[in-house]
Amino acid sequence: MATTNKGFSWIPRILTMLIILFISMFALDAFSPELNLWQQLSDFVMHLIPSFLLVILLIIAWKRELIGGILFTLLGLIMSPFIYSMNYDRNHNVLMSLGIILAICLPIIVAGILFIISSTKKEQVFPTR
């Protein structure tokens, strides 16, 4: 049973790494021919701030799965209305705004739930006294 949990505990970690790569991909739009190199690099680093936050949360979740899972789930739920309103103001399309939430927030929420499940499975295999 412990081997099953070890395999399962890697699923939220790998999913989170893929989420970080996906979010980091949006930072590539900081490169523009109109800007000089230092402006492009500063814009690139600024666009990577959400990825840095997710890396910090991944480190926390790696050590403390339950706390990290709760933080990831809360982050995804808290981000959803902000991302929806920002995108709805831009495109005035409900379905497109919901699709963007599904692409960005839902994987973060799923990763958080998987971290929580992994934590509870670990407690079932190795009960604390």
PDB file of C-alpha atoms in Angstrom:
ATOM      1  CA  MET A   1       0.000   0.000   0.000  1.00  0.00           C
ATOM      2  CA  ALA A   2       2.901   2.351   0.681  1.00  0.00           C
ATOM      3  CA  THR A   3       4.209   1.879  -2.862  1.00  0.00           C
ATOM      4  CA  THR A   4       0.816   2.886  -4.261  1.00  0.00           C
ATOM      5  CA  ASN A   5       0.899   6.065  -2.192  1.00  0.00           C
ATOM      6  CA  LYS A   6       4.458   6.871  -3.304  1.00  0.00           C
ATOM      7  CA  GLY A   7       3.365   6.664  -6.926  1.00  0.00           C
ATOM      8  CA  PHE A   8       0.239   8.687  -6.237  1.00  0.00           C
ATOM      9  CA  SER A   9       2.146  11.367  -4.325  1.00  0.00           C
ATOM     10  CA  TRP A  10       4.113  12.189  -7.493  1.00  0.00           C
ATOM     11  CA  ILE A  11       0.993  12.973  -9.526  1.00  0.00           C
ATOM     12  CA  PRO A  12       0.247  16.382  -7.898  1.00  0.00           C
ATOM     13  CA  ARG A  13       3.941  17.293  -7.965  1.00  0.00           C
ATOM     14  CA  ILE A  14       4.297  16.577 -11.678  1.00  0.00           C
ATOM     15  CA  LEU A  15       0.975  18.303 -12.411  1.00  0.00           C
ATOM     16  CA  THR A  16       2.166  21.382 -10.521  1.00  0.00           C
ATOM     17  CA  MET A  17       5.440  21.437 -12.464  1.00  0.00           C
ATOM     18  CA  LEU A  18       3.460  21.312 -15.714  1.00  0.00           C
ATOM     19  CA  ILE A  19       1.215  24.133 -14.470  1.00  0.00           C
ATOM     20  CA  ILE A  20       4.287  26.230 -13.665  1.00  0.00           C
ATOM     21  CA  LEU A  21       5.687  25.611 -17.155  1.00  0.00           C
ATOM     22  CA  PHE A  22       2.320  26.543 -18.705  1.00  0.00           C
ATOM     23  CA  ILE A  23       2.064  29.776 -16.683  1.00  0.00           C
ATOM     24  CA  SER A  24       5.721  30.594 -17.417  1.00  0.00           C
ATOM     25  CA  MET A  25       5.055  30.295 -21.129  1.00  0.00           C
ATOM     26  CA  PHE A  26       2.965  33.479 -20.945  1.00  0.00           C
ATOM     27  CA  ALA A  27       6.053  35.398 -19.804  1.00  0.00           C
ATOM     28  CA  LEU A  28       7.546  35.005 -23.263  1.00  0.00           C
ATOM     29  CA  ASP A  29       5.313  37.807 -24.557  1.00  0.00           C
ATOM     30  CA  ALA A  30       7.586  40.241 -22.702  1.00  0.00           C
ATOM     31  CA  PHE A  31      10.069  40.102 -25.564  1.00  0.00           C
ATOM     32  CA  SER A  32       9.416  42.838 -28.083  1.00  0.00           C
ATOM     33  CA  PRO A  33      11.675  44.327 -30.765  1.00  0.00           C
ATOM     34  CA  GLU A  34      10.735  47.876 -29.728  1.00  0.00           C
ATOM     35  CA  LEU A  35      12.326  47.489 -26.275  1.00  0.00           C
ATOM     36  CA  ASN A  36      15.985  47.289 -25.397  1.00  0.00           C
ATOM     37  CA  LEU A  37      17.476  44.207 -23.743  1.00  0.00           C
ATOM     38  CA  TRP A  38      17.200  45.458 -20.145  1.00  0.00           C
ATOM     39  CA  GLN A  39      13.561  46.465 -20.551  1.00  0.00           C
ATOM     40  CA  GLN A  40      12.775  43.078 -22.065  1.00  0.00           C
ATOM     41  CA  LEU A  41      14.539  41.227 -19.245  1.00  0.00           C
ATOM     42  CA  SER A  42      12.829  43.287 -16.548  1.00  0.00           C
ATOM     43  CA  ASP A  43       9.434  42.686 -18.190  1.00  0.00           C
ATOM     44  CA  PHE A  44      10.249  38.982 -18.471  1.00  0.00           C
ATOM     45  CA  VAL A  45      11.123  38.707 -14.770  1.00  0.00           C
ATOM     46  CA  MET A  46       7.980  40.644 -13.859  1.00  0.00           C
ATOM     47  CA  HIS A  47       5.859  38.268 -15.950  1.00  0.00           C
ATOM     48  CA  LEU A  48       7.478  35.325 -14.131  1.00  0.00           C
ATOM     49  CA  ILE A  49       6.315  36.479 -10.665  1.00  0.00           C
ATOM     50  CA  PRO A  50       3.242  34.169 -10.710  1.00  0.00           C
ATOM     51  CA  SER A  51       5.533  31.265 -11.600  1.00  0.00           C
ATOM     52  CA  PHE A  52       7.862  32.149  -8.729  1.00  0.00           C
ATOM     53  CA  LEU A  53       4.860  32.158  -6.379  1.00  0.00           C
ATOM     54  CA  LEU A  54       3.798  28.733  -7.647  1.00  0.00           C
ATOM     55  CA  VAL A  55       7.342  27.396  -7.160  1.00  0.00           C
ATOM     56  CA  ILE A  56       7.287  28.607  -3.543  1.00  0.00           C
ATOM     57  CA  LEU A  57       3.918  26.911  -3.031  1.00  0.00           C
ATOM     58  CA  LEU A  58       5.273  23.729  -4.628  1.00  0.00           C
ATOM     59  CA  ILE A  59       8.197  23.712  -2.193  1.00  0.00           C
ATOM     60  CA  ILE A  60       5.757  24.100   0.707  1.00  0.00           C
ATOM     61  CA  ALA A  61       3.505  21.357  -0.683  1.00  0.00           C
ATOM     62  CA  TRP A  62       6.483  19.080  -1.234  1.00  0.00           C
ATOM     63  CA  LYS A  63       7.326  19.206   2.471  1.00  0.00           C
ATOM     64  CA  ARG A  64       3.809  19.562   3.925  1.00  0.00           C
ATOM     65  CA  GLU A  65       1.280  18.141   1.485  1.00  0.00           C
ATOM     66  CA  LEU A  66      -1.816  19.078   3.462  1.00  0.00           C
ATOM     67  CA  ILE A  67      -0.806  22.724   3.939  1.00  0.00           C
ATOM     68  CA  GLY A  68       0.353  22.997   0.327  1.00  0.00           C
ATOM     69  CA  GLY A  69      -2.840  21.388  -0.929  1.00  0.00           C
ATOM     70  CA  ILE A  70      -4.968  23.823   1.033  1.00  0.00           C
ATOM     71  CA  LEU A  71      -2.893  26.764  -0.250  1.00  0.00           C
ATOM     72  CA  PHE A  72      -3.121  25.610  -3.882  1.00  0.00           C
ATOM     73  CA  THR A  73      -6.869  25.056  -3.611  1.00  0.00           C
ATOM     74  CA  LEU A  74      -7.421  28.457  -2.009  1.00  0.00           C
ATOM     75  CA  LEU A  75      -5.197  30.156  -4.590  1.00  0.00           C
ATOM     76  CA  GLY A  76      -7.174  28.636  -7.463  1.00  0.00           C
ATOM     77  CA  LEU A  77     -10.509  29.544  -5.895  1.00  0.00           C
ATOM     78  CA  ILE A  78      -9.456  33.096  -5.004  1.00  0.00           C
ATOM     79  CA  MET A  79      -7.944  33.735  -8.453  1.00  0.00           C
ATOM     80  CA  SER A  80     -11.055  32.587 -10.333  1.00  0.00           C
ATOM     81  CA  PRO A  81     -13.288  35.675  -9.877  1.00  0.00           C
ATOM     82  CA  PHE A  82     -10.406  38.064 -10.570  1.00  0.00           C
ATOM     83  CA  ILE A  83      -9.370  36.281 -13.757  1.00  0.00           C
ATOM     84  CA  TYR A  84     -13.003  35.998 -14.869  1.00  0.00           C
ATOM     85  CA  SER A  85     -13.743  39.703 -14.372  1.00  0.00           C
ATOM     86  CA  MET A  86     -10.476  40.780 -16.003  1.00  0.00           C
ATOM     87  CA  ASN A  87     -11.107  38.621 -19.069  1.00  0.00           C
ATOM     88  CA  TYR A  88     -14.814  39.453 -19.267  1.00  0.00           C
ATOM     89  CA  ASP A  89     -13.962  43.170 -19.279  1.00  0.00           C
ATOM     90  CA  ARG A  90     -11.622  42.559 -22.210  1.00  0.00           C
ATOM     91  CA  ASN A  91     -13.671  40.260 -24.416  1.00  0.00           C
ATOM     92  CA  HIS A  92     -17.297  40.565 -23.115  1.00  0.00           C
ATOM     93  CA  ASN A  93     -17.774  36.845 -23.691  1.00  0.00           C
ATOM     94  CA  VAL A  94     -18.869  34.633 -20.789  1.00  0.00           C
ATOM     95  CA  LEU A  95     -17.875  31.328 -22.390  1.00  0.00           C
ATOM     96  CA  MET A  96     -14.412  32.528 -23.341  1.00  0.00           C
ATOM     97  CA  SER A  97     -13.855  33.910 -19.833  1.00  0.00           C
ATOM     98  CA  LEU A  98     -14.984  30.619 -18.283  1.00  0.00           C
ATOM     99  CA  GLY A  99     -12.687  28.724 -20.646  1.00  0.00           C
ATOM    100  CA  ILE A 100      -9.742  30.809 -19.511  1.00  0.00           C
ATOM    101  CA  ILE A 101     -10.621  30.055 -15.884  1.00  0.00           C
ATOM    102  CA  LEU A 102     -10.794  26.349 -16.729  1.00  0.00           C
ATOM    103  CA  ALA A 103      -7.374  26.512 -18.368  1.00  0.00           C
ATOM    104  CA  ILE A 104      -5.639  28.477 -15.603  1.00  0.00           C
ATOM    105  CA  CYS A 105      -7.453  28.018 -12.281  1.00  0.00           C
ATOM    106  CA  LEU A 106      -8.902  24.517 -12.539  1.00  0.00           C
ATOM    107  CA  PRO A 107      -5.513  22.737 -12.814  1.00  0.00           C
ATOM    108  CA  ILE A 108      -4.299  24.625  -9.729  1.00  0.00           C
ATOM    109  CA  ILE A 109      -7.414  23.578  -7.793  1.00  0.00           C
ATOM    110  CA  VAL A 110      -7.033  19.966  -8.977  1.00  0.00           C
ATOM    111  CA  ALA A 111      -3.369  19.930  -7.924  1.00  0.00           C
ATOM    112  CA  GLY A 112      -4.365  21.236  -4.496  1.00  0.00           C
ATOM    113  CA  ILE A 113      -7.029  18.569  -4.096  1.00  0.00           C
ATOM    114  CA  LEU A 114      -4.550  15.889  -5.192  1.00  0.00           C
ATOM    115  CA  PHE A 115      -2.030  17.123  -2.600  1.00  0.00           C
ATOM    116  CA  ILE A 116      -4.739  16.904   0.080  1.00  0.00           C
ATOM    117  CA  ILE A 117      -5.716  13.374  -1.017  1.00  0.00           C
ATOM    118  CA  SER A 118      -2.065  12.326  -1.063  1.00  0.00           C
ATOM    119  CA  SER A 119      -1.635  13.696   2.450  1.00  0.00           C
ATOM    120  CA  THR A 120      -4.647  11.812   3.777  1.00  0.00           C
ATOM    121  CA  LYS A 121      -3.509   8.586   2.080  1.00  0.00           C
ATOM    122  CA  LYS A 122      -0.117   8.977   3.696  1.00  0.00           C
ATOM    123  CA  GLU A 123      -1.765   9.388   7.111  1.00  0.00           C
ATOM    124  CA  GLN A 124      -3.801   6.219   6.513  1.00  0.00           C
ATOM    125  CA  VAL A 125      -0.687   4.222   5.626  1.00  0.00           C
ATOM    126  CA  PHE A 126       1.445   5.711   8.409  1.00  0.00           C
ATOM    127  CA  PRO A 127      -0.915   6.759  11.228  1.00  0.00           C
ATOM    128  CA  THR A 128       0.470   9.249  13.717  1.00  0.00           C
ATOM    129  CA  ARG A 129       0.432   8.270  17.377  1.00  0.00           C
TER     130      ARG A 129
END
